[in-house]
Every structure is written in C-alpha cells, then in structure tokens.
Short mmCIF file of C-alpha atoms in Angstrom, two decimals:
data_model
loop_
_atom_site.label_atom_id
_atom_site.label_comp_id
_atom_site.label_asym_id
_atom_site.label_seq_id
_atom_site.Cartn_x
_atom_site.Cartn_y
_atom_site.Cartn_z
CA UNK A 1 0.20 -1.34 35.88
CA UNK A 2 -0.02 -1.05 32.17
CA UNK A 3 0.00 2.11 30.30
CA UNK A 4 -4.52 2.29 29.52
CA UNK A 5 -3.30 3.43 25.93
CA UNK A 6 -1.44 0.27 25.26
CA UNK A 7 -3.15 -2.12 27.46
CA UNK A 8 -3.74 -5.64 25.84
CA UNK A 9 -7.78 -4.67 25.08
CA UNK A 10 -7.06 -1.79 22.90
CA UNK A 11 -4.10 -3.34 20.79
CA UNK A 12 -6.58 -6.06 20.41
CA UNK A 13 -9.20 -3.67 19.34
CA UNK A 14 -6.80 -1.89 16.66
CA UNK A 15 -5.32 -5.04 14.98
CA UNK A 16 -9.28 -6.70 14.55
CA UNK A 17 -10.73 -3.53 13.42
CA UNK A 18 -7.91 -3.22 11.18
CA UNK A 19 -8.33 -6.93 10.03
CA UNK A 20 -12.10 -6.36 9.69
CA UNK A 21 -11.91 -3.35 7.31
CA UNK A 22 -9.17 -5.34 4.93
CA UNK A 23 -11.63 -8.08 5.00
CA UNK A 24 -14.78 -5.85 4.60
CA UNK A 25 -13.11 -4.13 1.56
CA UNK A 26 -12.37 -7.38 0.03
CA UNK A 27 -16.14 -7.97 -0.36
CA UNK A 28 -18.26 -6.85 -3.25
CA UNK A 29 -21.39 -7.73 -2.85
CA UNK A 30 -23.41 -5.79 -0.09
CA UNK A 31 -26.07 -8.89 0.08
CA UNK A 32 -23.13 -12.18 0.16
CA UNK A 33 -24.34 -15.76 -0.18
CA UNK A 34 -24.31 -18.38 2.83
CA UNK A 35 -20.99 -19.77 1.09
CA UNK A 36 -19.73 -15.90 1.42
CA UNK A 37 -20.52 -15.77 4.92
CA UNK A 38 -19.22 -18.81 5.94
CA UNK A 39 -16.05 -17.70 4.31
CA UNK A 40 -16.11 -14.50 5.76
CA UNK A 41 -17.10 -16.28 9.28
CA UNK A 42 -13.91 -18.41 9.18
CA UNK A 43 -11.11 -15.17 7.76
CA UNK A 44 -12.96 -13.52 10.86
CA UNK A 45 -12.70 -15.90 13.48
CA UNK A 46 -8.76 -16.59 11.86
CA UNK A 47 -8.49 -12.73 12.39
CA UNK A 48 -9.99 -12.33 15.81
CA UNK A 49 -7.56 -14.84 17.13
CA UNK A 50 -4.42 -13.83 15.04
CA UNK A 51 -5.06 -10.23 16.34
CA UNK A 52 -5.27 -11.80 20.27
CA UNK A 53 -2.00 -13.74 19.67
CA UNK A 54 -0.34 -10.71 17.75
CA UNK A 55 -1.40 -8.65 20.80
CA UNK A 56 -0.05 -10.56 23.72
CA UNK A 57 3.32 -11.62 21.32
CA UNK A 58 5.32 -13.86 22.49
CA UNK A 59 5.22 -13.17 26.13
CA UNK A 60 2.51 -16.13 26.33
CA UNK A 61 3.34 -20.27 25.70
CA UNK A 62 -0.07 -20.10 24.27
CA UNK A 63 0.38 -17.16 22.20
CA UNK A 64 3.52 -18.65 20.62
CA UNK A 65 1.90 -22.04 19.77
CA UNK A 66 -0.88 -20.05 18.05
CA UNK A 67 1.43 -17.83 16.07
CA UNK A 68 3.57 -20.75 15.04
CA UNK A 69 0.75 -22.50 14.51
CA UNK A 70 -0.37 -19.66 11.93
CA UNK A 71 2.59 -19.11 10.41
CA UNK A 72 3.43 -23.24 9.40
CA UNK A 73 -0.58 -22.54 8.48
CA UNK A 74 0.68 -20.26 5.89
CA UNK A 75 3.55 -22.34 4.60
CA UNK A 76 1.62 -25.04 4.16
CA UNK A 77 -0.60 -23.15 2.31
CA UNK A 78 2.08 -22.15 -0.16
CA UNK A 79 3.30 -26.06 -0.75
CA UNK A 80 5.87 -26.19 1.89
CA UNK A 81 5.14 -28.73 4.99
CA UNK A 82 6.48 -28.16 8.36
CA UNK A 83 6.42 -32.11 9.47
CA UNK A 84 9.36 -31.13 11.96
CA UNK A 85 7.02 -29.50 14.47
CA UNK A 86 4.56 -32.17 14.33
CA UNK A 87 7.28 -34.76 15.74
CA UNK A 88 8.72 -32.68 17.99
CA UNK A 89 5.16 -32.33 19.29
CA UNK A 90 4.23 -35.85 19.66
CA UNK A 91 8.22 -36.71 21.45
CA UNK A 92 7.13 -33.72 24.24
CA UNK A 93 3.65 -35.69 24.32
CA UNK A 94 5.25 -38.99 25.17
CA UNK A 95 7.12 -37.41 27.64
CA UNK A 96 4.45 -35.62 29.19
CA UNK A 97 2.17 -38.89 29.43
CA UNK A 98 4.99 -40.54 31.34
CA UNK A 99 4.94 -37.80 34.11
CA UNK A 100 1.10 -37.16 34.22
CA UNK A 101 0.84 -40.91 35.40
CA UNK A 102 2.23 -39.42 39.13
CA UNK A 103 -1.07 -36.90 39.04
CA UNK A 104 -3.11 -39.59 39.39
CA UNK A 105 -7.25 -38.80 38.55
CA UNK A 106 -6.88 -34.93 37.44
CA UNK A 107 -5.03 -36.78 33.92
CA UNK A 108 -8.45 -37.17 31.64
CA UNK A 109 -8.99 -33.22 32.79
CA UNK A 110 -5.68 -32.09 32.35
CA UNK A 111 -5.08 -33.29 28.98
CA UNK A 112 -8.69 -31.92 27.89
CA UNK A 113 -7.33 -28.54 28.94
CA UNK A 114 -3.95 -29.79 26.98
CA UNK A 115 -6.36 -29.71 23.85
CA UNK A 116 -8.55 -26.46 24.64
CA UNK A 117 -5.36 -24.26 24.99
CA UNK A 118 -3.07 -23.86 22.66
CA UNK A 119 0.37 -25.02 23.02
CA UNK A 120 -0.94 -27.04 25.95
CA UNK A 121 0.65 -30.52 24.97
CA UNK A 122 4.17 -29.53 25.80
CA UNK A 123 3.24 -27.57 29.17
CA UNK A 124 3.65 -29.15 32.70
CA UNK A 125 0.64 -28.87 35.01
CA UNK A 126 1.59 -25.57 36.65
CA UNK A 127 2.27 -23.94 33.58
CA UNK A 128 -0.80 -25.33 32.00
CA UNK A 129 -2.79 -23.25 34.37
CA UNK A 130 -0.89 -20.11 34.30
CA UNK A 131 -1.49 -20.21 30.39
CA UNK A 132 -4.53 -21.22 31.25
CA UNK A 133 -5.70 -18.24 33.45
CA UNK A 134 -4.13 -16.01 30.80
CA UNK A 135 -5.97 -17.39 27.91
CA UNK A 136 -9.50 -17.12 29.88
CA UNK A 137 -9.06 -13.54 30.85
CA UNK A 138 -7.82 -13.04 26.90
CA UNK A 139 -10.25 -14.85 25.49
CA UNK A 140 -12.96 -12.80 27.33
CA UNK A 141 -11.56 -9.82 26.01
CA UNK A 142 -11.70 -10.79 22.95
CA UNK A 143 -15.52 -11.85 22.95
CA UNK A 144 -16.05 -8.33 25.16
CA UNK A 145 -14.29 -6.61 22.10
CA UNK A 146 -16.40 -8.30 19.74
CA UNK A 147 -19.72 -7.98 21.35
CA UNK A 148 -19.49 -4.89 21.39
CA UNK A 149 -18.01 -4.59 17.68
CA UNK A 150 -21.70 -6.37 16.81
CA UNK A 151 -23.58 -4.31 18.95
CA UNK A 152 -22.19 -1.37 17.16
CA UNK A 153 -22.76 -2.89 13.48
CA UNK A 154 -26.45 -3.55 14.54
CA UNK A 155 -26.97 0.20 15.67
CA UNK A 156 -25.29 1.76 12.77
CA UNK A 157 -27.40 -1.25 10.48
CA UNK A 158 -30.33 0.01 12.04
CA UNK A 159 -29.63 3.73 12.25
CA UNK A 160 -28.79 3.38 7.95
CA UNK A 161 -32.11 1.37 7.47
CA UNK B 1 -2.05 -34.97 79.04
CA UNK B 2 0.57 -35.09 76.80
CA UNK B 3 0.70 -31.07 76.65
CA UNK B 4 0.92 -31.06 80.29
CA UNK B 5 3.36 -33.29 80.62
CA UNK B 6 5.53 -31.87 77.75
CA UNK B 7 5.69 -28.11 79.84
CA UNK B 8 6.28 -29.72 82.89
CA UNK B 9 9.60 -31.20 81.22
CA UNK B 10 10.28 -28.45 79.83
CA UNK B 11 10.37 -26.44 82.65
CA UNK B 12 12.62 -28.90 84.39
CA UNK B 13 15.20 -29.00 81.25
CA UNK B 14 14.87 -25.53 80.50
CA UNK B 15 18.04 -24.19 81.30
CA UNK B 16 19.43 -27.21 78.90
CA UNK B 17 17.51 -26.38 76.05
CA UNK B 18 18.02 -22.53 76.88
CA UNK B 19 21.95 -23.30 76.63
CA UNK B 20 21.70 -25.09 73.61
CA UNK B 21 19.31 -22.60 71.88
CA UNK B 22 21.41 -19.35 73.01
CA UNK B 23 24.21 -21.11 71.15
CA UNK B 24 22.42 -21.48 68.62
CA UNK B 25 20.74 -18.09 68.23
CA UNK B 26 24.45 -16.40 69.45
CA UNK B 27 25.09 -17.05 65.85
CA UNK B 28 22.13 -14.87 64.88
CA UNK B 29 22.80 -12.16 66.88
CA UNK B 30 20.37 -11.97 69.34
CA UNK B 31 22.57 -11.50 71.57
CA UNK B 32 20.55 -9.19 73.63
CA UNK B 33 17.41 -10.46 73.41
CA UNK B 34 18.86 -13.68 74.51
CA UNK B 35 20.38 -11.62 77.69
CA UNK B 36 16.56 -10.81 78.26
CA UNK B 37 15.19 -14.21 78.40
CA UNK B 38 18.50 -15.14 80.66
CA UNK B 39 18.17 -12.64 82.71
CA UNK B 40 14.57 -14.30 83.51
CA UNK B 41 13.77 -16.36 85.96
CA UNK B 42 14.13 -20.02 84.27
CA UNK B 43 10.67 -21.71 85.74
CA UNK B 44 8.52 -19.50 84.09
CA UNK B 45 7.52 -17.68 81.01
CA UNK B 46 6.95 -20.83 79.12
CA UNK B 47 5.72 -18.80 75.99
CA UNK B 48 8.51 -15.95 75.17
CA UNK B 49 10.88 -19.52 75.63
CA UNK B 50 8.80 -21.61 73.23
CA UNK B 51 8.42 -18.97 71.14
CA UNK B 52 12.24 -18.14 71.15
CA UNK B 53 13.06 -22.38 71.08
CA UNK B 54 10.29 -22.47 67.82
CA UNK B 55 9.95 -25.62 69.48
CA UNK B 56 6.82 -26.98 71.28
CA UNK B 57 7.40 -28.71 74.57
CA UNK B 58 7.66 -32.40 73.96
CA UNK B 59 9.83 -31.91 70.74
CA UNK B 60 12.15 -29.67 72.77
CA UNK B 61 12.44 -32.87 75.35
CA UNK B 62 12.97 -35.30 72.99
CA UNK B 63 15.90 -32.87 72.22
CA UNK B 64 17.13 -33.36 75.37
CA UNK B 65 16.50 -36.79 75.92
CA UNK B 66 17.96 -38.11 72.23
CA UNK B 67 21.18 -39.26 72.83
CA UNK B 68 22.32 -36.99 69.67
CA UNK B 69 22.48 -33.81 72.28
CA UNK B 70 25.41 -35.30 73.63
CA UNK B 71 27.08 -34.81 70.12
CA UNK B 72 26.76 -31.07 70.48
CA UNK B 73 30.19 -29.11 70.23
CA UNK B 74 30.26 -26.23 72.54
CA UNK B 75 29.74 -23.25 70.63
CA UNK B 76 31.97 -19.97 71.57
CA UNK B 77 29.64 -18.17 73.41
CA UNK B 78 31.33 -15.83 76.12
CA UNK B 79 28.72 -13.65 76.86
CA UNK B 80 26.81 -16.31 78.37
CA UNK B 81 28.04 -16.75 81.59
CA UNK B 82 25.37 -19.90 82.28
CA UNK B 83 26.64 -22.02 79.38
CA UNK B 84 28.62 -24.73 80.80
CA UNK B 85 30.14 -26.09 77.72
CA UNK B 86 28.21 -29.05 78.13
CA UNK B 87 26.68 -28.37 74.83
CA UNK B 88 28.28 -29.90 71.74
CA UNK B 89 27.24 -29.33 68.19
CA UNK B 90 27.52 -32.02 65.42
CA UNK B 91 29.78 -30.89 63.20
CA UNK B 92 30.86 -34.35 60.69
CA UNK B 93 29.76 -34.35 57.40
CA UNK B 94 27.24 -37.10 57.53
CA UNK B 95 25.10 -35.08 59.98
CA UNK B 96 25.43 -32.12 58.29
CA UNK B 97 24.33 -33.93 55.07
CA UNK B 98 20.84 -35.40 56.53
CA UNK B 99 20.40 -32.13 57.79
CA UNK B 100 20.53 -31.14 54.19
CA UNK B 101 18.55 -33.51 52.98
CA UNK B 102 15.84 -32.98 55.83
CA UNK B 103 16.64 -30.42 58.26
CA UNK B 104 13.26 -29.72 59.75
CA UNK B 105 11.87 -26.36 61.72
CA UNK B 106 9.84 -27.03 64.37
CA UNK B 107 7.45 -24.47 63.66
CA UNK B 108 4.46 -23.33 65.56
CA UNK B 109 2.16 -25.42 67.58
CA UNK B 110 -0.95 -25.80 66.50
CA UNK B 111 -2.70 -28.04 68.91
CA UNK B 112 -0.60 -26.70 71.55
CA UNK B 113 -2.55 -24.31 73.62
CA UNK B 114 0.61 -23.78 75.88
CA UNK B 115 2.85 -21.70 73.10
CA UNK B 116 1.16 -19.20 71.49
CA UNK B 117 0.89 -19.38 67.95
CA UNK B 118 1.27 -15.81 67.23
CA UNK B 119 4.29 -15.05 68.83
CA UNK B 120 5.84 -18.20 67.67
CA UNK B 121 4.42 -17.73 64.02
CA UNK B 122 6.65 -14.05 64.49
CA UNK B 123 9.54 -15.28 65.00
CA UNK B 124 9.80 -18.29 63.24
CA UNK B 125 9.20 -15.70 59.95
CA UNK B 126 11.79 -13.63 61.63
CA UNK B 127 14.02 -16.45 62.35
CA UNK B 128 13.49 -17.68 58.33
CA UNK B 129 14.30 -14.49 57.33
CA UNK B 130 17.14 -13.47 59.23
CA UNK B 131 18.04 -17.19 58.63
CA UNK B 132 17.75 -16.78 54.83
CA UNK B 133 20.05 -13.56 54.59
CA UNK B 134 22.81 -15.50 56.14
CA UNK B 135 25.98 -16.63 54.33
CA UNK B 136 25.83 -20.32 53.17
CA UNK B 137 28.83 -21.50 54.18
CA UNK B 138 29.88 -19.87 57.31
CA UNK B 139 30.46 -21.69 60.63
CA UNK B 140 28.21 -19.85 62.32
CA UNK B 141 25.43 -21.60 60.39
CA UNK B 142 26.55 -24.66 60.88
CA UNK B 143 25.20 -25.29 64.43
CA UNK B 144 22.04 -24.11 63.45
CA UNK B 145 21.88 -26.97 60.74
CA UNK B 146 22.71 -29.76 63.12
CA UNK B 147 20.45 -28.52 65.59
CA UNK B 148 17.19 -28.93 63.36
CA UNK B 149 18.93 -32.17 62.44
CA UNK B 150 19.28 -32.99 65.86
CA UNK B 151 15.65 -32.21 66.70
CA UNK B 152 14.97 -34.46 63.51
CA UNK B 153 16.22 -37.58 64.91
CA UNK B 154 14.85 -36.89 67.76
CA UNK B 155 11.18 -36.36 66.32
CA UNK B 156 11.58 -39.24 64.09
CA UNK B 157 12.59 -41.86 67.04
CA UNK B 158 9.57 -41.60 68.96
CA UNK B 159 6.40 -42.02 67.27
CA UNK B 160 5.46 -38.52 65.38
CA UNK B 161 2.31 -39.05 66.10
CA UNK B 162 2.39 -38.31 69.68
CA UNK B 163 4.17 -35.30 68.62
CA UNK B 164 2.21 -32.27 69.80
CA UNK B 165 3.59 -29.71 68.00
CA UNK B 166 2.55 -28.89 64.34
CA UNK B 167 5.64 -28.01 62.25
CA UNK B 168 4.73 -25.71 58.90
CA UNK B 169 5.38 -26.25 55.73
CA UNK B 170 7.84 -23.49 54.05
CA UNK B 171 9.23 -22.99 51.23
CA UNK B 172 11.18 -25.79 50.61
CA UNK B 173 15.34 -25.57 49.39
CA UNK B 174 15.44 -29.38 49.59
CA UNK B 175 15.97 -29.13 45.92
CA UNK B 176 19.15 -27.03 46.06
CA UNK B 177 20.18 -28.82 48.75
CA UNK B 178 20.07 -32.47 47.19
CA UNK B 179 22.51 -31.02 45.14
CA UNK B 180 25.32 -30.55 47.03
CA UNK B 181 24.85 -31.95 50.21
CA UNK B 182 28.28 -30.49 51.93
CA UNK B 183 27.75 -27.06 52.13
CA UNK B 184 24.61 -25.47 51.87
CA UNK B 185 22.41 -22.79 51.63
CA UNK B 186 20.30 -22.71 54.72
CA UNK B 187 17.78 -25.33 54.50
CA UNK B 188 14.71 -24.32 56.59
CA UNK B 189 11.59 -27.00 55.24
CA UNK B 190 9.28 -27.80 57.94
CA UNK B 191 7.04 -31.11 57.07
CA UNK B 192 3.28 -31.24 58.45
CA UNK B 193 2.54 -33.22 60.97
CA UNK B 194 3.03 -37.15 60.24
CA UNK B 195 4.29 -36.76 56.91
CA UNK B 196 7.73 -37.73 55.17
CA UNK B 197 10.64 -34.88 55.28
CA UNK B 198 12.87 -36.12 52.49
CA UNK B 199 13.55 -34.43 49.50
CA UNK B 200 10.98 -36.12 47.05
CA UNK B 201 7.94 -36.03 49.14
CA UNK B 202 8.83 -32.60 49.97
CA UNK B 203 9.74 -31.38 46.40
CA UNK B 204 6.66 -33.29 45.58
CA UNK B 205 4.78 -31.21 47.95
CA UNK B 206 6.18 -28.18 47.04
CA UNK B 207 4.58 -28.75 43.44
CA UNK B 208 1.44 -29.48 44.63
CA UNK B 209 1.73 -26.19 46.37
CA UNK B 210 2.17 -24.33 43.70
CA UNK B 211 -0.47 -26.06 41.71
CA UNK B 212 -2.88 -25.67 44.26
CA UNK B 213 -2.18 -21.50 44.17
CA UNK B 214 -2.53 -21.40 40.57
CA UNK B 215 -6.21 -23.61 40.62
CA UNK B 216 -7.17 -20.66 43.57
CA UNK B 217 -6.40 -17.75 41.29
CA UNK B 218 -8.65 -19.94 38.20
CA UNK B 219 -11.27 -20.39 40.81
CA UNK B 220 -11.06 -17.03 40.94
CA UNK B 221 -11.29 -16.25 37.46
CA UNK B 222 -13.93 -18.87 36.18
CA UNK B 223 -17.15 -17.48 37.59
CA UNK B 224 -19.14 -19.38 39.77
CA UNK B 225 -15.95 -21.85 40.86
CA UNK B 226 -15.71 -19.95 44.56
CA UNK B 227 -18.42 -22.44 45.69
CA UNK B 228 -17.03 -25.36 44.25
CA UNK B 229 -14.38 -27.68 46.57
CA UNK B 230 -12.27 -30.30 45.21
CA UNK B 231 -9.90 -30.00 41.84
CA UNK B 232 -11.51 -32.10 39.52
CA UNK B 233 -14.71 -30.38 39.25
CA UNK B 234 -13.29 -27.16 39.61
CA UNK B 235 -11.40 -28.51 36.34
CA UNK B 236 -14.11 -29.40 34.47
CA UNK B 237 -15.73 -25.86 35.22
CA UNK B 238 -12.42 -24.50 33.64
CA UNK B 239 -12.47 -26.79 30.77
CA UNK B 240 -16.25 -25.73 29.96
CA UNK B 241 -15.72 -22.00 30.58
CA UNK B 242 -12.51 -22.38 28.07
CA UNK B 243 -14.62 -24.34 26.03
CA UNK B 244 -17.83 -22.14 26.15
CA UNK B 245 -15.36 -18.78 25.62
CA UNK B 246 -13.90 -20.13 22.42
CA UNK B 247 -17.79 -21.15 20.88
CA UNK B 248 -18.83 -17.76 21.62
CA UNK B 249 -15.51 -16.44 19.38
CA UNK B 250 -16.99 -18.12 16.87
CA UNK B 251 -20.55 -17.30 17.17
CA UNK B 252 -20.09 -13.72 17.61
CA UNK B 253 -17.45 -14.45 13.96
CA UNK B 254 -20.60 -15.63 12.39
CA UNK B 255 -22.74 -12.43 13.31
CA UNK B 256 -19.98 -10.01 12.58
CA UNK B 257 -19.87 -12.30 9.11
CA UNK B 258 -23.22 -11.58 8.51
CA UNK B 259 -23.30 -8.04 9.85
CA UNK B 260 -20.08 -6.99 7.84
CA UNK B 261 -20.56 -6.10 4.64
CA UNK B 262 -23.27 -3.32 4.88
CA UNK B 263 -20.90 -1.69 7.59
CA UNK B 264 -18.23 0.62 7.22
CA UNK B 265 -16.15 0.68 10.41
CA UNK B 266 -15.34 4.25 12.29
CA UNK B 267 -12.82 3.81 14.36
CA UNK B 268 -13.40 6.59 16.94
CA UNK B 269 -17.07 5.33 17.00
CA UNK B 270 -16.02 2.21 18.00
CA UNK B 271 -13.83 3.60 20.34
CA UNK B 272 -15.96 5.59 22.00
CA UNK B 273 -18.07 3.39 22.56
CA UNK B 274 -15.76 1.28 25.00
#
C-alpha cells in the first residue's frame, strides 16, 4: 500500500500545478487571443501528460515510451534527429505483425490499442493490457486531477468577478 | 453407464492400483495416511481412494489394463506389507522424457458424481504442492513421473472422449521442461478434457490464460464491461474508454487554457479541495 503522501495522484498534482504556474507566469496578457489559447491549450495538454509520465517514471512501458518520446521531442526541436528510434520501432513492428497472425480476429483491436497507448507497438498482447490497465486508471487520474483543477479556477473566477 | 462400470472395476482392481499408488505416494511421505486407507477394507470407500488415486475410475483402469503397468519397477516400499513387488516403475529415459514433455494429472472429476470433487480438488492442490517443494532430480520423484506418464498412454489409447474424468488445467512447466527433457523439475500440467497435452498447445494455453486474467481485471476497470461476454467487444469498449479518456485530457487542456490566465494558483486551496 502506498505511502497517501506520495501516492501517484498527488505527485501528479504537484508536478501540473507546478507546470501550470510556469506556464501561467509566462503569459502577459490577462484577456489572450484564440492563437494564445490554443498555444496555451497544447503547452498544457504537453504538461498534463509529461507530469503523468514524470510521476509514474520509468516503472511503466508506457511511461518510458512517452518520456523518450518527449525527450527525442526536444532534440528534435533543437536540430538534432533521433532517426535511430524510429527504425528500431518499425523492426519490433515487423516482428510483432508476424506473431499477431497466431491471435487470429482480436489483431484489428489489438493494434488499435497498439496506437492508443503509448509504447504499445513493441508490447506483446499480455503486456499490452497490463500497460493498458495502468494507463486507464492513470489517465483517469489525471482528468480527476484536472477537473477538479477547472472546477477550482471557475470558483475562484467567479468568487474575483 | 460408463461411471458405473468404471467403479465397479475399480473396486475389483483396487488393491492393484492401491499398490501402485502407495508406491507412488511412499515417496511423498504419506506414509501414514497411506497405512489408513490400507488398513481399510479394500471394497469400499470408493471416494477417500479416488480422492487419494487423483484418478477417476475408468482412467485408473485403463491404468491397469495398459500394458505399460507391467513396466513398473517395484519401488522400495517395506512398510507395506500388501505390495507384492508386482509393481514396476518405468525408469528409461525415453519414458521419462514424454513424461516431460506431457506428464498429465488426472485431476478431479467433473462429470463424475462417484469421486467427490472437493476432496479430490484438496488433495490434488496438496499433492501439487507437496509435489512442487520436492527436489528435481531425486529418485524418489522419478516414479511419480512415469506414473502420470503411464496413465498418459493409457488415456491417450482409448478414445479420450469416453474418458469420464475431467483433468484441470495447472500451471503449466512444460516450458522448462522442453528444455531439458532428462531431468526435470516436477512437471504437473493437467490438459482439459479432449484437448492436446504437448508442450505447444499447452504453452499456447497457458498464454491464453494469462491473457484472459488480464482482459478480467480491464473488464473490471472499464465501466460498464462486467455485462459484456466475448473479447472483442470487450476490446473495443477498452479502445473507446482509452480513446474517450485521452479527448477529455484535452478538452479539460482547452478549459484550463482558457481559464488560466486570470488565475493565480494556491496550492493548499487546491489541495484542500481533494
């Protein structure tokens, strides 16, 4: 049983509210543009599932394809291209469509679930739903955490009107 | 009809099979409890023996009946002052190798009504374990291999089908065993009724086992999945919940977008509010 203090929902909590106020005091205007807020929309959504990833580690498949996935984000960003991943990728894929012939009719299903979680292309079927089931129950605490992150905006919104 | 006729046999080659299975079990060291059932009266108490055997009726006399009991070597046994020696386990490598590749447990009877499942569902967990904590390579478990092996052949030469008794699937060391097919760890793998026993079918079972676990515990997770039966639609209500979890990430991005800037975030307020 996990320590409450340090459970998985309140590291989440600290690392977006922490990514939230960097991003908040990036932003001058109190009134932004639609351009703004799509901006903002897509450094938040980055940041919601950066802090989820950051928060589980690398004790999660998924979690490490996400990070990595981040991180040769970043490098690409500043010029450098990380090709080598994208082959070793596509090798594991061939591979993995040569044994998913034996499931039979679960293949269309199981490679859609391949694409929804991350890191899914390189899993075998029982892995891929063990991420799986880890990846729903994070990914509801992360729209939990958020909810009520909105809820609380609106109040205080309303509360300063 | 065929139940009835497997008990009577048994009853008649009782003492045969008793021989053969206190050998067997000496190894175990049940000695005593094996005193007990001796000590009984060999016509009746059908159930305490098929639950001691693990062996429904008819399986038990195609043991006796397979010409592979002759094979059995005597096992030293000199507390059991009814065992003839007539008993003679298998004990060349080529036996000892199918056993590895597809020793099987009789289990428990399912459509049996003569052995009780319960009892028999006891000890054959007992058996497995006490099975399992035994040394690979000793002699001692070497009788014990050939005797599932010998309880193989003789399932497998008459027609499985007519088999009464339902064997259980357990966790399967076929795997291991593939490996080295000399000297093993115990393999106990019980195939269900009228399916294959060797080591890819069962291997191949074993995966779906696990597979079929993990899709429980999702069904479990994925609201609303309890009521569903069959995998692929229970997939596809995975693949939308995963699908409709990650749009409502973004969605509640977008209002926190909007919301943001007129906010300044308190941390213990936020907290608190958990």
């Amino acid at each position: 049983v996990k320590n409450p203090s340090s459970s998985l929902k309140s590291r989440f909590i600290t690392r977006f509210l922490g990514a939230l106020t960097k991003i908040n005091a990036e932003d001058p205007i109190s009134s932004p543009s639609p351009t703004r807020i799509l901006q903002l929309y897509r450094r938040i959504k980055v940041a919601s599932n950066k802090s989820m990833a950051y928060s589980v580690r690398s004790r999660r498949i998924w979690s490490r394809a996400m990070l990595s996935r981040f991180r040769s984000r970043r490098s690409a960003f500043s010029g450098r291209r990380s090709s080598v991943k994208t082959t070793n990728c596509t090798t594991i894929n061939v591979t993995i469509n040569e044994n998913k012939t034996a499931k039979g009719g679960l293949d269309m299903q199981t490679d859609e679930l391949r694409e929804l979680v991350p890191g899914g292309e390189a899993m075998d079927v029982c892995n891929l739903l063990d991420e799986t089931a880890h990846y729903i129950k994070c990914l509801t605490t992360q729209v939990q955490v958020m909810r009520k992150i909105v809820d609380f905006c609106h109040i205080s919104k309303k509360s300063s009107m | 009809m065929e139940s009835n006729a497997g008990t009577l046999e048994t009853r008649s080659n009782k003492t045969a099979l008793e021989r053969e299975e206190v050998a067997a079990l000496e190894s175990l060291q049940f000695t005593d409890e094996i005193h007990c059932l001796m000590s009984a009266p060999a016509t009746d108490n059908a159930s305490s023996f098929t639950a001691l055997l693990e062996l429904p009726a008819p399986q038990a006399v195609q043991l006796i009946h397979s010409p592979d009991s002759a094979k059995l070597i005597a096992a030293p046994a000199p507390n059991v002052e009814d065992f003839k020696g007539g008993f003679h386990f298998p004990s060349n490598g080529g036996l000892i190798e199918r056993a590895a590749r597809f020793s099987v447990f009789a289990g428990e009877g399912n459509n049996n009504s003569d052995s009780p499942e319960a009892t028999s569902n006891n000890s054959s967990a007992n058996l497995q374990k006490a099975v399992k904590s035994e040394p690979a390579e000793t002699d001692s478990s070497q009788p014990l291999i050939s005797d599932p092996t010998v309880e193989n052949r003789g399932i497998k030469r008459k027609d499985r089908e007519k088999v009464k008794g339902q064997t259980k699937k357990s966790k399967t060391t076929v795997k291991e065993s593939s490996d080295d097919t000399e000297k093993l760890p115990y393999v106990h793998v019980r195939a269900r009724r009228g399916q294959a026993t060797d080591s890819h079918s069962l291997a191949e079972r074993a995966r779906r086992e696990k597979i079929n676990a993990r899709m429980k515990l999702l069904q479990e997770l994925v609201p609303g999945c309890n009521k569903i039966s069959g995998t692929a639609l229970v997939l596809d209500e995975i693949i939308n919940h995963v699908q409709s979890l990650q749009r409502q990430v973004e969605f509640l991005s977008m209002r926190l977008a909007a919301v943001n800037p007129r906010v300044d975030f308190n941390f213990d307020s936020v907290f608190t509010a958990e």
